[in-house]
Every structure is written in C-alpha cells, then in structure tokens.
C-alpha cells in the first residue's frame, strides 16, 4: 500500500512537472511574441513620429510659400496699379460704327471745360460678358487724372451729349469718369460692392 501511494505520488509529480514545463514553454513563446509585438509597435511609433515631424515641416514650408506668394501677388498688383495711376476710364459712351475716340474725348473735354493736353493714348477697351467696353485715356501726369475726375463730378453729362444715340434708353445713360483699376483692385471693389450695396449706392477706391 505504501509503495502504491509512492508510485502514484511519483507519477503525479511527473505529470505536473510535464504540464508545468509545457506551460512554461507556452509562456516563454508568448513572451517572445509579445517582445516582438512591442518591438514592432516601437518601430511603428518611431515612424509615425517621423512622419508627423515631416508633416509639420512641410506644413510650415507650405505656409511660408503661401506668404511669399501673397507678398509677390501684392507686389505685382501694386506695380500694375502704379502703371495705371496716370490713366482714367470713361464709361457709358455707347460704341458706334467707325467711332473716333479722339473726337469723343474732345467733345467730353469741351463739356467738362477742360483743356485737353498731354494725352498719350485714347482707346476703346473690349467689353466682357456682353457689356460695352470703356474708353481708356492715359495722360503724362497723374495729377491731370484728378482734374478730369473732379470736373466730371460737378456736371452731369449724358451719352446723347457725346454721341448720336438713336435708342432713347441709351441716350440718357450718364457718363462716368473714374480711375483705371488693375484686375486685382477691380475684383476687390466688386467684392466690397456686393457686401455693402445695401448701405451704400456708390463705392470707389482712392
């Protein structure tokens, strides 16, 4: 009986050791796999951090480039406007066949009581979106532009005062004289008009 119990105890210990060994092997394998997973996670985290740093760098570079582009566009816009500082536009004059812009300007100068001098160019610009183009007048001196604009504000001149207008609706169109604007400033003025048209009837850039 004693020997039987001893044999049973031995076999139980043997079986337990075997099971413990299997468990230890399984745990060891799991630990190795966990170590591998942790190493992989560490590598991925490092790459993610690297990508985040690159993204931050590229974002900053992009902002820097955008600022440079904005500054360049503003500089070019200022140059374009500066080239037009000695130029004004006459709007509201209907275009007629074989028109002579020089004669039109002479008539306008007479109506405004202005001595027409030192004019470099007079031309009709092409209209957009079906609208009639304005007459663009360039002078030698910027100060002379102010004289034309101020004179036009004092009197009301209609299209029929400048050219023959068979259409009564067109004949009563008011002639407007304004400073020539660059494309950028025209866009800016249009946007301002859209926002403020409820409060104001006229807007102009100075």
XYZ file of N, CA and C in Angstrom:
618
model
N 0.833 -1.210 0.000
C 0.000 0.000 0.000
C 0.864 1.255 0.000
N 1.902 1.205 0.803
C 2.806 2.345 0.897
C 3.523 2.575 -0.417
N 3.919 1.454 -1.026
C 4.619 1.534 -2.308
C 3.680 2.074 -3.378
N 2.434 1.669 -3.332
C 1.444 2.128 -4.311
C 1.250 3.637 -4.214
N 1.145 4.121 -3.015
C 0.990 5.564 -2.812
C 2.214 6.328 -3.297
N 3.372 5.716 -3.057
C 4.626 6.346 -3.503
C 4.682 6.417 -5.019
N 4.247 5.300 -5.658
C 4.250 5.281 -7.136
C 3.265 6.316 -7.701
N 2.108 6.392 -7.069
C 1.097 7.364 -7.533
C 1.611 8.796 -7.379
N 2.257 9.056 -6.230
C 2.806 10.388 -5.970
C 3.877 10.744 -6.996
N 4.676 9.748 -7.336
C 5.748 9.964 -8.316
C 5.167 10.304 -9.694
N 4.149 9.508 -10.067
C 3.538 9.727 -11.382
C 2.836 11.090 -11.454
N 2.196 11.464 -10.324
C 1.517 12.768 -10.278
C 2.524 13.905 -10.416
N 3.638 13.780 -9.657
C 4.684 14.807 -9.737
C 5.261 14.900 -11.147
N 5.442 13.714 -11.736
C 5.986 13.658 -13.092
C 5.040 14.357 -14.083
N 3.742 14.062 -13.925
C 2.744 14.658 -14.823
C 2.650 16.171 -14.618
N 2.704 16.572 -13.327
C 2.628 18.005 -13.014
C 3.827 18.745 -13.583
N 5.028 18.128 -13.430
C 6.244 18.757 -13.975
C 6.162 18.913 -15.495
N 5.592 17.855 -16.098
C 5.461 17.892 -17.553
C 4.516 19.022 -17.978
N 3.393 19.126 -17.245
C 2.424 20.176 -17.559
C 3.008 21.565 -17.312
N 3.739 21.652 -16.178
C 4.376 22.947 -15.864
C 5.388 23.312 -16.941
N 6.116 22.302 -17.401
C 7.088 22.544 -18.476
C 6.411 23.045 -19.739
N 5.271 22.420 -20.060
C 4.519 22.850 -21.253
C 4.010 24.284 -21.100
N 3.508 24.554 -19.866
C 3.014 25.909 -19.594
C 4.144 26.923 -19.700
N 5.319 26.561 -19.136
C 6.471 27.466 -19.196
C 6.906 27.727 -20.641
N 6.893 26.642 -21.434
C 7.252 26.802 -22.850
C 6.260 27.724 -23.563
N 4.955 27.522 -23.235
C 3.923 28.358 -23.849
C 4.078 29.816 -23.424
N 4.348 30.008 -22.112
C 4.547 31.365 -21.611
C 5.773 32.015 -22.236
N 6.834 31.222 -22.365
C 8.062 31.734 -22.985
C 7.810 32.152 -24.427
N 7.044 31.305 -25.131
C 6.706 31.625 -26.527
C 5.865 32.897 -26.607
N 4.895 33.001 -25.674
C 4.054 34.203 -25.636
C 4.880 35.448 -25.332
N 5.819 35.308 -24.399
C 6.672 36.445 -24.044
C 7.510 36.896 -25.237
N 8.035 35.887 -25.980
C 8.822 36.214 -27.174
C 7.967 36.941 -28.214
N 6.734 36.421 -28.378
C 5.829 37.073 -29.326
C 5.476 38.491 -28.870
N 5.243 38.650 -27.552
C 4.935 39.970 -27.018
C 6.108 40.924 -27.214
N 7.325 40.390 -26.991
C 8.517 41.215 -27.209
C 8.596 41.659 -28.669
N 8.276 40.713 -29.565
C 8.286 41.044 -30.999
C 7.247 42.098 -31.338
N 6.048 41.931 -30.741
C 4.976 42.903 -30.974
C 5.365 44.279 -30.438
N 5.965 44.295 -29.237
C 6.381 45.563 -28.642
C 7.455 46.242 -29.484
N 8.391 45.427 -30.009
C 9.430 45.985 -30.889
C 8.808 46.576 -32.154
N 7.821 45.840 -32.699
C 7.138 46.328 -33.905
C 6.388 47.619 -33.620
N 5.688 47.657 -32.472
C 4.964 48.867 -32.084
C 5.910 50.047 -31.896
N 7.068 49.761 -31.292
C 8.059 50.821 -31.088
C 8.560 51.355 -32.428
N 8.789 50.420 -33.373
C 9.238 50.831 -34.714
C 8.175 51.664 -35.414
N 6.913 51.194 -35.331
C 5.805 51.925 -35.957
C 5.634 53.302 -35.324
N 5.724 53.349 -33.993
C 5.591 54.631 -33.293
C 6.678 55.607 -33.729
N 7.895 55.057 -33.886
C 9.002 55.896 -34.345
C 8.758 56.447 -35.737
N 8.241 55.571 -36.628
C 7.956 56.011 -37.999
C 6.821 57.034 -38.031
N 5.795 56.802 -37.177
C 4.684 57.753 -37.098
C 5.186 59.120 -36.631
N 6.047 59.104 -35.607
C 6.617 60.351 -35.101
C 7.429 61.051 -36.180
N 8.194 60.245 -36.931
C 8.999 60.805 -38.021
C 8.105 61.443 -39.088
N 7.008 60.738 -39.428
C 6.070 61.267 -40.417
C 5.377 62.532 -39.907
N 5.043 62.544 -38.609
C 4.424 63.735 -38.024
C 5.363 64.932 -38.103
N 6.649 64.681 -37.815
C 7.641 65.757 -37.898
C 7.779 66.268 -39.332
N 7.791 65.318 -40.290
C 7.883 65.711 -41.699
C 6.653 66.510 -42.116
N 5.481 66.050 -41.635
C 4.234 66.751 -41.966
C 4.236 68.171 -41.401
N 4.715 68.318 -40.160
C 4.815 69.644 -39.546
C 5.759 70.539 -40.339
N 6.889 69.956 -40.760
C 7.873 70.717 -41.544
C 7.272 71.170 -42.872
N 6.603 70.222 -43.559
C 6.004 70.545 -44.854
C 4.877 71.574 -44.711
N 4.101 71.456 -43.610
C 3.034 72.428 -43.359
C 3.604 73.827 -43.167
N 4.690 73.905 -42.388
C 5.337 75.196 -42.167
C 5.917 75.752 -43.464
N 6.524 74.860 -44.269
C 7.077 75.285 -45.553
C 5.973 75.789 -46.476
N 4.832 75.078 -46.454
C 3.700 75.475 -47.292
C 3.175 76.854 -46.887
N 3.062 77.084 -45.567
C 2.614 78.387 -45.085
C 3.596 79.483 -45.493
N 4.893 79.150 -45.401
C 5.930 80.113 -45.780
C 5.820 80.470 -47.260
N 5.600 79.440 -48.086
C 5.455 79.671 -49.529
C 4.197 80.477 -49.833
N 3.107 80.178 -49.114
C 1.857 80.926 -49.314
C 2.049 82.407 -48.988
N 2.795 82.676 -47.911
C 3.074 84.066 -47.544
C 3.903 84.752 -48.620
N 4.879 84.001 -49.166
C 5.715 84.563 -50.232
C 4.889 84.853 -51.475
N 4.000 83.910 -51.811
C 3.139 84.089 -52.990
C 2.209 85.280 -52.794
N 1.620 85.393 -51.588
C 0.735 86.527 -51.292
C 1.482 87.853 -51.426
N 2.722 87.865 -50.880
C 3.527 89.086 -50.955
C 3.868 89.422 -52.402
N 4.193 88.380 -53.191
C 4.525 88.595 -54.600
C 3.306 89.091 -55.381
N 2.139 88.485 -55.110
C 0.913 88.918 -55.788
C 0.582 90.367 -55.444
N 0.775 90.720 -54.174
C 0.511 92.097 -53.755
C 1.485 93.060 -54.432
N 2.748 92.639 -54.519
C 3.770 93.473 -55.166
C 3.439 93.686 -56.641
N 3.079 92.585 -57.316
C 2.721 92.672 -58.739
C 1.469 93.533 -58.920
N 0.489 93.335 -58.019
C -0.736 94.130 -58.078
C -0.456 95.618 -57.916
N 0.462 95.946 -56.995
C 0.831 97.352 -56.790
C 1.521 97.930 -58.023
N 2.369 97.098 -58.657
C 3.036 97.545 -59.881
C 2.021 97.795 -60.994
N 1.061 96.865 -61.122
C 0.025 97.017 -62.154
C -0.787 98.291 -61.928
N -1.140 98.535 -60.655
C -1.923 99.733 -60.360
C -1.096 101.000 -60.580
N 0.198 100.926 -60.241
C 1.067 102.092 -60.420
C 1.154 102.483 -61.893
N 1.162 101.469 -62.762
C 1.222 101.740 -64.199
C -0.067 102.392 -64.710
N -1.142 102.261 -63.923
C -2.432 102.846 -64.318
C -2.757 104.148 -63.583
N -1.825 104.612 -62.757
C -2.098 105.809 -61.957
C -2.330 107.060 -62.798
N -1.800 107.065 -64.017
C -1.990 108.227 -64.891
C -3.075 107.963 -65.942
N -3.965 107.026 -65.619
C -4.990 106.598 -66.581
C -6.385 106.676 -65.962
N -7.350 107.116 -66.774
C -8.742 107.077 -66.321
C -9.614 106.423 -67.381
N -10.814 106.038 -66.961
C -11.755 105.372 -67.860
C -13.020 106.210 -68.016
N -13.556 106.186 -69.217
C -14.828 106.850 -69.493
C -15.855 105.760 -69.776
N -16.836 105.633 -68.898
C -17.864 104.598 -69.045
C -19.197 105.236 -69.409
N -19.986 104.508 -70.187
C -21.317 104.989 -70.542
C -21.430 105.536 -71.946
N -20.294 105.639 -72.649
C -20.334 106.132 -74.032
C -20.622 104.951 -74.951
N -21.770 104.923 -75.614
C -22.093 103.790 -76.486
C -21.132 103.721 -77.672
N -20.769 102.500 -78.021
C -19.844 102.319 -79.146
C -20.616 102.395 -80.461
N -20.126 103.222 -81.359
C -20.759 103.365 -82.667
C -19.790 102.916 -83.754
N -20.330 102.635 -84.901
C -19.516 102.151 -86.011
C -18.526 103.228 -86.451
N -17.276 102.784 -86.667
C -16.199 103.680 -87.116
C -16.034 104.885 -86.190
N -16.171 104.642 -84.885
C -16.040 105.750 -83.939
C -14.603 106.261 -83.877
N -14.478 107.516 -83.525
C -13.174 108.158 -83.351
C -13.066 108.571 -81.885
N -12.273 107.827 -81.131
C -12.174 108.088 -79.688
C -11.556 109.454 -79.399
N -10.724 109.934 -80.300
C -10.128 111.265 -80.118
C -11.214 112.346 -80.155
N -12.119 112.218 -81.121
C -13.217 113.190 -81.229
C -14.131 113.103 -80.009
N -14.398 111.871 -79.563
C -15.237 111.678 -78.369
C -14.609 112.370 -77.169
N -13.288 112.204 -77.011
C -12.595 112.821 -75.875
C -12.591 114.344 -75.999
N -12.447 114.847 -77.214
C -12.500 116.302 -77.423
C -13.858 116.861 -77.006
N -14.918 116.166 -77.399
C -16.272 116.598 -77.037
C -16.462 116.570 -75.526
N -15.970 115.510 -74.898
C -16.082 115.373 -73.445
C -15.306 116.476 -72.737
N -14.112 116.777 -73.234
C -13.292 117.832 -72.631
C -14.003 119.182 -72.718
N -14.655 119.427 -73.839
C -15.397 120.682 -74.008
C -16.555 120.764 -73.013
N -17.285 119.660 -72.853
C -18.415 119.630 -71.910
C -17.945 119.852 -70.473
N -16.744 119.371 -70.171
C -16.206 119.493 -68.810
C -15.405 120.777 -68.625
N -15.247 121.518 -69.713
C -14.467 122.759 -69.670
C -13.021 122.489 -69.238
N -12.440 121.449 -69.831
C -11.061 121.067 -69.545
C -10.225 121.255 -70.806
N -9.017 121.780 -70.618
C -8.090 121.904 -71.741
C -7.414 120.552 -71.940
N -7.682 119.926 -73.058
C -7.136 118.587 -73.334
C -5.675 118.718 -73.762
N -4.783 118.190 -72.918
C -3.357 118.279 -73.240
C -2.613 117.081 -72.662
N -1.445 116.861 -73.221
C -0.534 115.809 -72.753
C -1.233 114.463 -72.598
N -2.012 114.111 -73.603
C -2.661 112.800 -73.623
C -1.802 111.853 -74.452
N -1.472 110.704 -73.882
C -0.595 109.760 -74.587
C -1.379 108.763 -75.428
N -2.462 108.211 -74.871
C -3.265 107.247 -75.635
C -4.743 107.376 -75.297
N -5.566 107.108 -76.295
C -7.020 107.031 -76.114
C -7.493 105.810 -76.890
N -8.123 104.874 -76.202
C -8.561 103.658 -76.898
C -9.797 103.066 -76.233
N -10.564 102.373 -77.042
C -11.750 101.663 -76.547
C -11.326 100.251 -76.148
N -11.587 99.877 -74.900
C -11.269 98.529 -74.443
C -12.397 97.574 -74.813
N -12.033 96.326 -74.972
C -13.031 95.313 -75.307
C -13.876 94.990 -74.079
N -15.185 94.958 -74.257
C -16.081 94.653 -73.145
C -16.092 93.173 -72.799
N -16.617 92.857 -71.624
C -16.699 91.470 -71.163
C -18.147 91.106 -70.845
N -18.444 89.832 -71.042
C -19.779 89.301 -70.720
C -20.902 90.091 -71.398
N -20.661 90.465 -72.649
C -21.684 91.172 -73.406
C -21.813 92.650 -73.086
N -21.000 93.139 -72.148
C -21.064 94.550 -71.774
C -20.140 95.374 -72.672
N -20.507 96.629 -72.820
C -19.725 97.524 -73.668
C -18.427 97.916 -72.977
N -17.348 97.983 -73.748
C -16.058 98.352 -73.183
C -15.962 99.847 -72.912
N -15.117 100.203 -71.955
C -14.917 101.617 -71.611
C -13.871 102.227 -72.535
N -13.790 103.544 -72.523
C -12.728 104.248 -73.245
C -11.630 104.566 -72.235
N -10.437 104.089 -72.513
C -9.314 104.283 -71.593
C -8.435 105.429 -72.098
N -8.138 106.350 -71.188
C -7.339 107.532 -71.540
C -6.114 107.594 -70.634
N -4.938 107.646 -71.244
C -3.692 107.746 -70.484
C -3.087 109.135 -70.666
N -2.674 109.730 -69.562
C -2.081 111.068 -69.563
C -0.617 110.988 -69.160
N 0.105 112.063 -69.367
C 1.519 112.072 -68.998
C 1.709 112.233 -67.496
N 0.780 112.953 -66.855
C 0.919 113.218 -65.428
C -0.296 112.706 -64.656
N -0.017 112.134 -63.502
C -1.089 111.572 -62.672
C -2.036 112.658 -62.159
N -1.499 113.855 -61.880
C -2.325 114.933 -61.340
C -3.451 115.326 -62.294
N -3.217 115.156 -63.587
C -4.227 115.537 -64.572
C -5.458 114.627 -64.507
N -5.249 113.408 -64.041
C -6.378 112.478 -63.889
C -7.375 113.039 -62.884
N -6.849 113.581 -61.782
C -7.722 114.170 -60.756
C -8.554 115.322 -61.321
N -7.968 116.097 -62.233
C -8.695 117.225 -62.830
C -9.920 116.734 -63.605
N -9.741 115.685 -64.382
C -10.859 115.130 -65.157
C -11.946 114.576 -64.230
N -11.524 113.842 -63.207
C -12.490 113.221 -62.292
C -13.269 114.287 -61.513
N -12.565 115.305 -61.016
C -13.232 116.380 -60.265
C -14.207 117.150 -61.145
N -13.797 117.406 -62.388
C -14.671 118.138 -63.314
C -15.929 117.335 -63.625
N -15.787 116.017 -63.749
C -16.933 115.157 -64.066
C -17.926 115.088 -62.916
N -17.462 115.319 -61.696
C -18.355 115.277 -60.538
C -19.228 116.536 -60.438
N -18.798 117.581 -61.086
C -19.516 118.855 -60.977
C -20.676 118.973 -61.959
N -20.606 118.221 -63.047
C -21.661 118.321 -64.066
C -22.187 116.930 -64.414
N -23.389 116.906 -64.947
C -23.977 115.645 -65.407
C -23.948 115.625 -66.930
N -23.248 114.641 -67.468
C -23.144 114.504 -68.919
C -23.768 113.176 -69.319
N -24.639 113.223 -70.302
C -25.316 112.021 -70.782
C -24.694 111.553 -72.088
N -24.996 110.312 -72.436
C -24.442 109.734 -73.659
C -24.824 110.552 -74.885
N -26.052 111.075 -74.898
C -26.517 111.855 -76.049
C -25.771 113.179 -76.197
N -25.084 113.596 -75.122
C -24.290 114.824 -75.195
C -22.959 114.596 -75.910
N -22.577 113.321 -76.023
C -21.269 112.992 -76.593
C -21.385 112.409 -77.995
N -22.340 111.492 -78.180
C -22.522 110.845 -79.488
C -24.009 110.802 -79.827
N -24.295 110.535 -81.093
C -25.691 110.395 -81.521
C -26.230 109.046 -81.062
N -27.340 109.055 -80.334
C -27.906 107.826 -79.781
C -29.343 107.650 -80.255
N -29.575 106.750 -81.188
C -30.947 106.517 -81.654
C -31.842 105.889 -80.597
N -31.253 105.139 -79.675
C -32.029 104.477 -78.621
C -32.194 105.438 -77.439
N -33.425 105.853 -77.114
C -33.654 106.798 -76.008
C -33.111 106.298 -74.671
N -33.203 104.993 -74.436
C -32.723 104.441 -73.163
C -31.218 104.632 -73.026
N -30.503 104.401 -74.111
C -29.050 104.576 -74.095
C -28.691 106.055 -74.050
N -29.476 106.869 -74.724
C -29.194 108.309 -74.799
C -29.142 108.959 -73.425
N -29.930 108.456 -72.477
C -29.999 109.046 -71.134
C -29.002 108.423 -70.166
N -28.108 107.596 -70.685
C -27.084 106.977 -69.831
C -26.095 108.036 -69.355
N -25.814 108.023 -68.062
C -24.881 109.000 -67.500
C -23.441 108.585 -67.785
N -22.640 109.553 -68.226
C -21.224 109.297 -68.487
C -20.464 109.342 -67.164
N -19.660 108.319 -66.916
C -18.877 108.234 -65.682
C -17.390 108.284 -66.018
N -16.652 109.076 -65.243
C -15.192 109.115 -65.371
C -14.604 108.633 -64.055
N -13.743 107.648 -64.142
C -13.173 107.042 -62.928
C -11.732 106.629 -63.190
N -11.011 106.437 -62.119
C -9.630 105.970 -62.237
C -9.605 104.550 -62.800
N -8.608 104.289 -63.615
C -8.430 102.926 -64.119
C -7.880 102.059 -62.994
N -8.421 100.865 -62.851
C -8.004 99.952 -61.787
C -7.399 98.691 -62.371
N -6.452 98.124 -61.628
C -5.891 96.832 -62.013
C -6.953 95.755 -61.819
N -6.715 94.586 -62.372
C -7.683 93.483 -62.239
C -7.937 93.142 -60.776
N -6.855 93.147 -59.972
C -6.988 92.813 -58.547
C -7.859 93.835 -57.826
N -7.646 95.115 -58.107
C -8.431 96.158 -57.445
C -9.874 96.192 -57.937
N -10.086 95.828 -59.206
C -11.456 95.730 -59.710
C -12.218 94.635 -58.975
N -11.535 93.507 -58.763
C -12.147 92.400 -58.021
C -12.451 92.821 -56.591
N -11.494 93.524 -55.972
C -11.674 93.998 -54.597
C -12.856 94.955 -54.498
N -12.963 95.868 -55.459
C -14.069 96.826 -55.461
C -15.404 96.121 -55.666
N -15.424 95.133 -56.564
C -16.664 94.390 -56.812
C -17.110 93.646 -55.559
N -16.160 93.005 -54.869
C -16.492 92.279 -53.642
C -17.019 93.227 -52.572
N -16.408 94.401 -52.470
C -16.866 95.387 -51.487
C -18.277 95.863 -51.817
N -18.547 96.043 -53.107
C -19.891 96.475 -53.520
C -20.937 95.433 -53.158
N -20.590 94.158 -53.346
C -21.542 93.095 -53.034
C -21.880 93.067 -51.547
N -20.888 93.356 -50.705
C -21.110 93.319 -49.265
C -21.817 94.572 -48.744
N -21.548 95.699 -49.394
C -22.046 96.970 -48.860
C -23.155 97.611 -49.690
N -23.639 96.892 -50.717
C -24.624 97.514 -51.612
C -25.944 97.853 -50.915
N -26.222 97.207 -49.796
C -27.458 97.520 -49.062
C -27.360 98.902 -48.406
N -26.149 99.250 -47.929
C -25.969 100.515 -47.212
C -25.556 101.665 -48.126
N -24.751 101.333 -49.161
C -24.185 102.401 -49.985
C -24.554 102.217 -51.454
N -24.763 103.342 -52.134
C -25.091 103.309 -53.563
C -23.819 103.318 -54.389
N -22.843 104.171 -54.003
C -21.599 104.294 -54.760
C -20.412 103.955 -53.871
N -19.441 103.276 -54.459
C -18.178 102.977 -53.792
C -17.058 103.260 -54.773
N -15.938 103.752 -54.264
C -14.788 103.962 -55.136
C -13.506 103.753 -54.352
N -12.431 103.393 -55.085
C -11.124 103.223 -54.474
C -10.327 104.497 -54.639
N -9.555 104.843 -53.606
C -8.694 106.025 -53.702
C -7.237 105.586 -53.643
